[in-house]
Short mmCIF file of C-alpha atoms and ligand atoms in Angstrom, two decimals:
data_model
loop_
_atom_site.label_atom_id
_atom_site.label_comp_id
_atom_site.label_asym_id
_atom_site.label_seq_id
_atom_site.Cartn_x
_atom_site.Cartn_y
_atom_site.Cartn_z
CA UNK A 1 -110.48 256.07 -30.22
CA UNK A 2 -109.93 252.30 -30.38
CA UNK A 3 -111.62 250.79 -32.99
CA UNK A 4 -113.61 247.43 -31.82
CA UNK A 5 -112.83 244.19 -32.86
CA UNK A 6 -115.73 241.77 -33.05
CA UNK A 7 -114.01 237.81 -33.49
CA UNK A 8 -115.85 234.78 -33.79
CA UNK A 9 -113.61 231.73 -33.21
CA UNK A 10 -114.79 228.67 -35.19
CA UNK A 11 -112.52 226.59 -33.07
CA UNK A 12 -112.39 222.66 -33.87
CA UNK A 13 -115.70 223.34 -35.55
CA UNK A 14 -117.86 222.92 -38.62
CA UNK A 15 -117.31 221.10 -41.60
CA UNK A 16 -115.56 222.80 -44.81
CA UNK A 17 -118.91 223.58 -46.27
CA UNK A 18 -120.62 224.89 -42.84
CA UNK A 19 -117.75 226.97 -42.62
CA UNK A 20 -117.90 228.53 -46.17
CA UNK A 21 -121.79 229.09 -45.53
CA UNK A 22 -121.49 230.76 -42.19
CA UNK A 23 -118.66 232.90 -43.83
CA UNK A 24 -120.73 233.81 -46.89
CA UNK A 25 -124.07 234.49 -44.54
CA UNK A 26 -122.20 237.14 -42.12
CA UNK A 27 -120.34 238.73 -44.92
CA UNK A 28 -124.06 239.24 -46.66
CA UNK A 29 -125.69 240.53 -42.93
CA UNK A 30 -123.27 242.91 -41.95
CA UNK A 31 -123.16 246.36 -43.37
CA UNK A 32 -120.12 247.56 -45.77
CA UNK A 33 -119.80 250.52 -43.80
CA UNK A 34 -119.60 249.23 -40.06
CA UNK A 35 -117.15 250.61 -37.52
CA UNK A 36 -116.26 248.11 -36.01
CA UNK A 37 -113.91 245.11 -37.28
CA UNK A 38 -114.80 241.94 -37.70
CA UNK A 39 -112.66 238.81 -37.45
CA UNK A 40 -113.26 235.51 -38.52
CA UNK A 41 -111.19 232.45 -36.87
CA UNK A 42 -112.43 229.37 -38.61
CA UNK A 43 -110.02 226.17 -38.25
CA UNK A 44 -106.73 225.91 -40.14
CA UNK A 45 -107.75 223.64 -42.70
CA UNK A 46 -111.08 225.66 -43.72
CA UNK A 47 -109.00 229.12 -43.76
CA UNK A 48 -108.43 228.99 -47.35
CA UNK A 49 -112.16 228.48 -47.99
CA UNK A 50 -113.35 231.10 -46.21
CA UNK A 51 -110.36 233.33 -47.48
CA UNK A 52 -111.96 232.38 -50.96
CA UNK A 53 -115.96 233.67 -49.60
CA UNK A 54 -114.64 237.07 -47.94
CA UNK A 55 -111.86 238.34 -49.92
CA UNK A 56 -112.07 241.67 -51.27
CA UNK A 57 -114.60 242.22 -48.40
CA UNK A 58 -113.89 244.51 -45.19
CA UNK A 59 -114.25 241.09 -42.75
CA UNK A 60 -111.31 239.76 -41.75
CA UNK A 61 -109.55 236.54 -41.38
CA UNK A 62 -107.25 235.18 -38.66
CA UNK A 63 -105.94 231.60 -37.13
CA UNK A 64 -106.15 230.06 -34.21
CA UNK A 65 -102.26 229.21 -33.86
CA UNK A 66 -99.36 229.67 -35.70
CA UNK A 67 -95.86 228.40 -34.76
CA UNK A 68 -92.63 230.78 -34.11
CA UNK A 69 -90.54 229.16 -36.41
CA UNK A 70 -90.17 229.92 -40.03
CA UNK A 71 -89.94 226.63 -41.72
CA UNK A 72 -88.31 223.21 -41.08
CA UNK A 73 -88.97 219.78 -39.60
CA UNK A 74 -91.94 221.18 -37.69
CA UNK A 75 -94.42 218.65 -38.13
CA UNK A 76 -97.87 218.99 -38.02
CA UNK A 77 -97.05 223.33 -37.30
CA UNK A 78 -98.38 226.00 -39.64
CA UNK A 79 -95.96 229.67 -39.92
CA UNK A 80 -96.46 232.91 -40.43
CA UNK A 81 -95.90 233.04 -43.46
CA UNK A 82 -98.28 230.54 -44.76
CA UNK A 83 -101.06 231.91 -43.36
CA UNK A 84 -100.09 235.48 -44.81
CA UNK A 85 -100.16 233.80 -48.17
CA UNK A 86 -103.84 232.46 -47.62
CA UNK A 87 -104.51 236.42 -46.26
CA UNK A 88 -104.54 236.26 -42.70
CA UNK A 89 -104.28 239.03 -40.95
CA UNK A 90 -104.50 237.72 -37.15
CA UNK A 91 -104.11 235.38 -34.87
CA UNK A 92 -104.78 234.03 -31.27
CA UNK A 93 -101.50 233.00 -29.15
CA UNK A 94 -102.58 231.70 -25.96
CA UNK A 95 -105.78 230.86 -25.91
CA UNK A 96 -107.10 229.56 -22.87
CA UNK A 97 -107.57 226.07 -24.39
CA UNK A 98 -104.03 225.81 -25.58
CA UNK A 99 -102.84 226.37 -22.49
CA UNK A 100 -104.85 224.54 -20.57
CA UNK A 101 -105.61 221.57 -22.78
CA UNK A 102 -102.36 221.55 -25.41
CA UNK A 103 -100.07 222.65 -22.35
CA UNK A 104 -98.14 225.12 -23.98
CA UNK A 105 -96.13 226.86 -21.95
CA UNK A 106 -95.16 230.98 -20.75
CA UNK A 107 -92.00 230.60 -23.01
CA UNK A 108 -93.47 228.56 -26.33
CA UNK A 109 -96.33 231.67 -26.19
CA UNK A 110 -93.73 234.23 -25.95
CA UNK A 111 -92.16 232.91 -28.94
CA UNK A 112 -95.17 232.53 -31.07
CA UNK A 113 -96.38 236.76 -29.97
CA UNK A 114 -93.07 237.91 -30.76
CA UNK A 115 -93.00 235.50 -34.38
CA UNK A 116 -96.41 236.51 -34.99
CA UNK A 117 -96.42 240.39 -34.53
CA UNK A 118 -92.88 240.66 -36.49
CA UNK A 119 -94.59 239.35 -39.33
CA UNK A 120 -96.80 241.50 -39.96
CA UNK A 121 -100.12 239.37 -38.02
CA UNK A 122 -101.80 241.01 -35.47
CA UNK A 123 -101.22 239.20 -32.99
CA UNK A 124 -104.51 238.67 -30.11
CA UNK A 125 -103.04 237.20 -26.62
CA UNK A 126 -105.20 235.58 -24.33
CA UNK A 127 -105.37 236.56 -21.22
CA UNK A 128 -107.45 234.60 -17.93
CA UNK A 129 -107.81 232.92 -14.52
CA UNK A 130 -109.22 229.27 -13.69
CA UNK A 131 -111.87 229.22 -11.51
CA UNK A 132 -109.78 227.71 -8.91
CA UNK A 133 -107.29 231.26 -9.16
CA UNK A 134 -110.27 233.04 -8.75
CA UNK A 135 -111.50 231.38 -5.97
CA UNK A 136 -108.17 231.48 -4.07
CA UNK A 137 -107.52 235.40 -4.45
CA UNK A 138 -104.81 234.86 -7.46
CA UNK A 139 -106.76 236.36 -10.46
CA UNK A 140 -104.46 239.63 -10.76
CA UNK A 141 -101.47 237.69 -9.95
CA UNK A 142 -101.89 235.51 -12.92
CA UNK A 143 -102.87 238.21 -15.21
CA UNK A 144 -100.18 239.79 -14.30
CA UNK A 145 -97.56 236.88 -14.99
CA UNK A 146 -99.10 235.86 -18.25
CA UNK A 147 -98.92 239.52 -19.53
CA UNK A 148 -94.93 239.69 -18.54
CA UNK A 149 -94.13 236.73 -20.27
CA UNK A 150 -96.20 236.90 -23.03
CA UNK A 151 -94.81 240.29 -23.44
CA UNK A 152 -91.12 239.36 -22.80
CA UNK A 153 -89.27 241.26 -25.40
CA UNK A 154 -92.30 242.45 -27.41
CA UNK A 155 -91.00 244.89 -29.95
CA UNK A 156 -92.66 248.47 -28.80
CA UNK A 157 -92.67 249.16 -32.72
CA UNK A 158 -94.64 246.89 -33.38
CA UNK A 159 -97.18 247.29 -30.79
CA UNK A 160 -96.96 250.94 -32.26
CA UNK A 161 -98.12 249.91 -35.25
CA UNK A 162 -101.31 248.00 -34.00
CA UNK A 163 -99.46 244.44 -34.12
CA UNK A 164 -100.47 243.90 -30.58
CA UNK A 165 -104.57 242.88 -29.47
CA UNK A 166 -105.20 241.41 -25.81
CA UNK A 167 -108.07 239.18 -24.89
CA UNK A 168 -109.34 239.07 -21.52
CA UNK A 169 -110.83 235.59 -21.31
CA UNK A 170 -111.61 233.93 -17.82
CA UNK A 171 -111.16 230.29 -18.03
CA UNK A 172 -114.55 229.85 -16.01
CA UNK A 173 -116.23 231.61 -18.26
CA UNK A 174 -115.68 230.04 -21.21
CA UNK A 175 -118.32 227.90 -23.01
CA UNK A 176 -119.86 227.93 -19.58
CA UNK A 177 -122.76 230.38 -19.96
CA UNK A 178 -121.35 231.98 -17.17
CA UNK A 179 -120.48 235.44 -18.38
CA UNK A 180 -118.05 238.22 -16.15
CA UNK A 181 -120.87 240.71 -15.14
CA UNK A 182 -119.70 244.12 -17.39
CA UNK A 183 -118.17 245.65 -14.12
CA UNK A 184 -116.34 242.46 -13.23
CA UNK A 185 -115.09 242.45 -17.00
CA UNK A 186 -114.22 246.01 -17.23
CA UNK A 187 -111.99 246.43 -13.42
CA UNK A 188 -110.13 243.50 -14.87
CA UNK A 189 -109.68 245.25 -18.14
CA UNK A 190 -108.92 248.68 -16.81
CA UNK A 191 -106.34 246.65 -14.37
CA UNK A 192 -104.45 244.49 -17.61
CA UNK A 193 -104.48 248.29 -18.88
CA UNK A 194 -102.61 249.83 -15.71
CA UNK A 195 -100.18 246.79 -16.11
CA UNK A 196 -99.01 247.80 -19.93
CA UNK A 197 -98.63 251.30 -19.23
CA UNK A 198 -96.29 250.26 -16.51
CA UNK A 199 -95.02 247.34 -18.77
CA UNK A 200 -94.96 249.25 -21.98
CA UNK A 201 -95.57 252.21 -21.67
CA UNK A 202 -98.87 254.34 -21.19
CA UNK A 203 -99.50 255.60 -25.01
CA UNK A 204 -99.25 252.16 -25.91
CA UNK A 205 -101.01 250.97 -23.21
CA UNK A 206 -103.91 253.80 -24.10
CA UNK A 207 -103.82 252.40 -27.66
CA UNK A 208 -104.00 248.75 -27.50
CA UNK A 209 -107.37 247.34 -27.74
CA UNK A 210 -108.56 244.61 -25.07
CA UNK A 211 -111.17 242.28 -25.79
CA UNK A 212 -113.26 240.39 -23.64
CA UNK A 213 -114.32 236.63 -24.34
CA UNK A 214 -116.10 234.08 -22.48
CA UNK A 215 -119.95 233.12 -22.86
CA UNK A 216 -120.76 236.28 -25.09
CA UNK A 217 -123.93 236.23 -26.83
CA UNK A 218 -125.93 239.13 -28.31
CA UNK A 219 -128.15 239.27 -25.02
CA UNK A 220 -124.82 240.87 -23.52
CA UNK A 221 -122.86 241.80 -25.91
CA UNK A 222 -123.72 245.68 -25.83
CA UNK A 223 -123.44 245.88 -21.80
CA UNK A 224 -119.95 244.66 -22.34
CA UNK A 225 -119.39 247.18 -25.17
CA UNK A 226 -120.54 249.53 -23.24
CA UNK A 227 -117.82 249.68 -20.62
CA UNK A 228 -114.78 251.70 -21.42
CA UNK A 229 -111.90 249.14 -21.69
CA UNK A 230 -113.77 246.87 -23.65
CA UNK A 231 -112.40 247.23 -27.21
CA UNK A 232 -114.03 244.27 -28.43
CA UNK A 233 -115.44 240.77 -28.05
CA UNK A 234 -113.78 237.70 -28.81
CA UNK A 235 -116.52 235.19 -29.42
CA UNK A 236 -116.49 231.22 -29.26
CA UNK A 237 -120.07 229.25 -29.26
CA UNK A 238 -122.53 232.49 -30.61
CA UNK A 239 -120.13 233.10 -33.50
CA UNK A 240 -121.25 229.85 -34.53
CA UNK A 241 -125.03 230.95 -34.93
CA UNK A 242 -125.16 233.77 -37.51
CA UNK A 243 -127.94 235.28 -35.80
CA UNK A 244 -126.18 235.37 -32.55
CA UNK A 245 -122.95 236.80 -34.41
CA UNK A 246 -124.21 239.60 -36.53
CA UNK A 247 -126.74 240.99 -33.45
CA UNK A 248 -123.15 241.04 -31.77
CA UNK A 249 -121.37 243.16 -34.41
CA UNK A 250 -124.69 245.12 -34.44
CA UNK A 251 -124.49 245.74 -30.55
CA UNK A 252 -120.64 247.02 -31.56
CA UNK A 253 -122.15 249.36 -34.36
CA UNK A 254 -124.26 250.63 -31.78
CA UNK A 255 -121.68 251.27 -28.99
P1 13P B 301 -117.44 230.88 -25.58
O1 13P B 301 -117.94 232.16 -26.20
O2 13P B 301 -118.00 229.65 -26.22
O3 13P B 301 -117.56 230.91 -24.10
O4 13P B 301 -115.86 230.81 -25.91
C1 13P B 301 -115.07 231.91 -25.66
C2 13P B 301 -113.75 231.69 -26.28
O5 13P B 301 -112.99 230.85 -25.85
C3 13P B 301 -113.41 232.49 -27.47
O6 13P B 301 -112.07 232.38 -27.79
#
């Protein structure tokens, strides 16, 4: 049984104090004794506030970056072990928008998953075509490349140990209101799942949990849930409205 993994990620938004409420108002809606985990990504600078609202709670808190090396004249680049000390336990490598927008490339991500899950952060890679791929018949292809790379060298121990999260997140999909129908979503996931048994190894690939992100809201959030690789949501705009964000975690209690 995978357990699933509800994230909200906050991305370059809300102030300090929106961030502290919107921490303080989901850690008061959702149940001490719910299944599924729940991960909240707000943006570096607000982490330690929100670690402040939900410590000592069962929600979670993770970053949206973190840089492979472990100190130095890094400017501007956060490591793993700073955001240990502030108590995160996760964080994204990959995401869709650092590609694409920050231009961070196959090897920089490799390096950041392999810093990231040997320090003890789970680390969630991001996983997803353009809509120009997926127009032109590449999709799998690129899936397929950015899950060799990313996994280049990937301890197997680690990934053991639960170190190791993948999101399935199709560029076109993101903040576009244009959601993968649940059987789009889950032949994709099933497929990144056929590629880490042959990459990994199939017990690990059986164990690791894939999430799906892109346009999730509660309206189909248990659809999604409901398909049998889908370990999880990773959330951008509806974790953002608490309403939105708890009746997703509820759809996961439910699944
Ligand atoms: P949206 O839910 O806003 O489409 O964003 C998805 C995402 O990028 C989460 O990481």
């Amino acid at each position: 049984m995978r357990t699933k993994l509800i994230a909200g990620n906050w991305k370059m938004n809300l102030s300090k104090a929106e961030s502290v409420t919107l921490a303080s108002e989901v850690l008061h809606k959702v149940p001490k004794s719910a299944k599924a985990q729940v991960l909240l990504i707000p943006a570096f600078i607000h982490i330690d506030a929100v670690a402040q609202v939900i410590s000592k709670s069962q929600l979670l808190l993770g970053a949206q970056d973190v840089y492979f090396e472990k100190s130095g004249a890094f400017t501007g680049e956060v490591s793993t072990e700073m955001l240990l000390e502030l108590g995160v336990s996760h964080v994204l490598v990959g995401h869709s928008e650092r590609r694409h927008v920050i231009h961070e490339t196959d090897a920089v991500l490799n390096r950041k998953l392999i810093a990231a899950t040997s320090e003890k952060l789970v680390g969630i890679y991001c996983v997803g075509e353009t809509l120009q791929e997926r127009n032109s018949g590449k999709a799998a292809e690129v899936i397929l490349h950015q899950l060799k790379t990313g996994l280049a060298n990937l301890s197997h121990d680690v990934i053991a140990m639960g170190h190791l999260v993948i999101a399935y997140e199709p560029v076109w999909a993101i903040g576009t209101g244009q959601t993968a129908t649940p059987d789009h979503a889950q032949e994709t996931h099933a497929f990144i799942r056929a590629r880490l048994a042959e990459l990994l190894s199939p017990e690990l690939a059986d164990r690791i949990r894939i999430q799906y992100g892109g346009s999730v809201k509660k309206a189909n959030a248990a659809e999604l849930l409901a398909k049998p690789d889908i370990d999880g949501l990773l959330v951008g705009g509806a974790s953002l409205i608490v309403d939105e964000f708890v009746g997703i975690i509820q759809a996961a209690e439910k699944s």
